[in-house]
């Protein structure tokens, strides 16, 4: 039996836990969903800045958009 499906399942569980934790943080700080989306976007942008320090603001936004589209497409399969 291949470990790949098991590794993918573990990865998905970890990601889902991060999302649940993020919602708990929103609740703890009494933030609305709109404020949470702003915070999530800022976090994502910061992560992309760390990954691509030489990229411009527009380039980072394009990277984020491409990443989101790729992720969305992979979930459809």
PDB file of C-alpha atoms in Angstrom, residues 15-74:
ATOM      1  CA  UNK A  15      -4.628  22.208   7.132  1.00  0.00           C
ATOM      2  CA  UNK A  16      -8.199  21.770   8.344  1.00  0.00           C
ATOM      3  CA  UNK A  17      -6.977  22.100  11.938  1.00  0.00           C
ATOM      4  CA  UNK A  18      -5.260  25.403  11.099  1.00  0.00           C
ATOM      5  CA  UNK A  19      -8.523  26.698   9.651  1.00  0.00           C
ATOM      6  CA  UNK A  20     -10.451  25.645  12.777  1.00  0.00           C
ATOM      7  CA  UNK A  21      -7.791  27.315  14.941  1.00  0.00           C
ATOM      8  CA  UNK A  22      -8.106  30.490  12.887  1.00  0.00           C
ATOM      9  CA  UNK A  23     -11.868  30.561  13.523  1.00  0.00           C
ATOM     10  CA  UNK A  24     -11.208  30.101  17.244  1.00  0.00           C
ATOM     11  CA  UNK A  25      -8.848  33.090  17.164  1.00  0.00           C
ATOM     12  CA  UNK A  26     -11.515  35.164  15.410  1.00  0.00           C
ATOM     13  CA  UNK A  27     -13.968  34.257  18.163  1.00  0.00           C
ATOM     14  CA  UNK A  28     -11.464  34.995  20.929  1.00  0.00           C
ATOM     15  CA  UNK A  29     -10.819  38.457  19.505  1.00  0.00           C
ATOM     16  CA  UNK A  30     -14.493  39.096  18.701  1.00  0.00           C
ATOM     17  CA  UNK A  31     -13.787  39.658  15.000  1.00  0.00           C
ATOM     18  CA  UNK A  32     -16.458  39.483  12.312  1.00  0.00           C
ATOM     19  CA  UNK A  33     -16.083  37.196   9.315  1.00  0.00           C
ATOM     20  CA  UNK A  34     -15.269  40.237   7.176  1.00  0.00           C
ATOM     21  CA  UNK A  35     -12.482  41.221   9.574  1.00  0.00           C
ATOM     22  CA  UNK A  36     -11.329  37.604   9.542  1.00  0.00           C
ATOM     23  CA  UNK A  37     -11.114  37.619   5.749  1.00  0.00           C
ATOM     24  CA  UNK A  38      -9.006  40.773   5.877  1.00  0.00           C
ATOM     25  CA  UNK A  39      -6.720  39.162   8.470  1.00  0.00           C
ATOM     26  CA  UNK A  40      -6.468  35.926   6.430  1.00  0.00           C
ATOM     27  CA  UNK A  41      -5.616  37.908   3.299  1.00  0.00           C
ATOM     28  CA  UNK A  42      -2.985  39.936   5.156  1.00  0.00           C
ATOM     29  CA  UNK A  43      -1.484  36.718   6.515  1.00  0.00           C
ATOM     30  CA  UNK A  44      -1.382  35.185   3.048  1.00  0.00           C
ATOM     31  CA  UNK A  45       0.187  38.305   1.563  1.00  0.00           C
ATOM     32  CA  UNK A  46       2.831  38.331   4.303  1.00  0.00           C
ATOM     33  CA  UNK A  47       3.643  34.678   3.629  1.00  0.00           C
ATOM     34  CA  UNK A  48       4.042  35.366  -0.085  1.00  0.00           C
ATOM     35  CA  UNK A  49       6.273  38.374   0.703  1.00  0.00           C
ATOM     36  CA  UNK A  50       8.496  36.065   2.764  1.00  0.00           C
ATOM     37  CA  UNK A  51       8.595  33.503  -0.052  1.00  0.00           C
ATOM     38  CA  UNK A  52       9.232  36.089  -2.807  1.00  0.00           C
ATOM     39  CA  UNK A  53      11.106  38.995  -1.151  1.00  0.00           C
ATOM     40  CA  UNK A  54      12.104  40.618  -4.457  1.00  0.00           C
ATOM     41  CA  UNK A  55       8.578  40.594  -5.897  1.00  0.00           C
ATOM     42  CA  UNK A  56       6.506  43.748  -6.233  1.00  0.00           C
ATOM     43  CA  UNK A  57       3.080  44.175  -4.647  1.00  0.00           C
ATOM     44  CA  UNK A  58       1.394  43.421  -7.990  1.00  0.00           C
ATOM     45  CA  UNK A  59       3.561  40.342  -8.578  1.00  0.00           C
ATOM     46  CA  UNK A  60       2.669  38.982  -5.150  1.00  0.00           C
ATOM     47  CA  UNK A  61      -1.033  39.552  -5.802  1.00  0.00           C
ATOM     48  CA  UNK A  62      -0.684  37.652  -9.098  1.00  0.00           C
ATOM     49  CA  UNK A  63       1.152  34.818  -7.312  1.00  0.00           C
ATOM     50  CA  UNK A  64      -1.636  34.640  -4.721  1.00  0.00           C
ATOM     51  CA  UNK A  65      -4.321  34.634  -7.408  1.00  0.00           C
ATOM     52  CA  UNK A  66      -2.556  31.896  -9.370  1.00  0.00           C
ATOM     53  CA  UNK A  67      -2.083  29.816  -6.237  1.00  0.00           C
ATOM     54  CA  UNK A  68      -5.761  30.179  -5.300  1.00  0.00           C
ATOM     55  CA  UNK A  69      -6.912  29.236  -8.793  1.00  0.00           C
ATOM     56  CA  UNK A  70      -4.626  26.197  -8.850  1.00  0.00           C
ATOM     57  CA  UNK A  71      -5.877  25.106  -5.435  1.00  0.00           C
ATOM     58  CA  UNK A  72      -9.504  25.575  -6.486  1.00  0.00           C
ATOM     59  CA  UNK A  73      -8.971  23.536  -9.653  1.00  0.00           C
ATOM     60  CA  UNK A  74      -7.259  20.716  -7.744  1.00  0.00           C
TER      61      UNK A  74
END
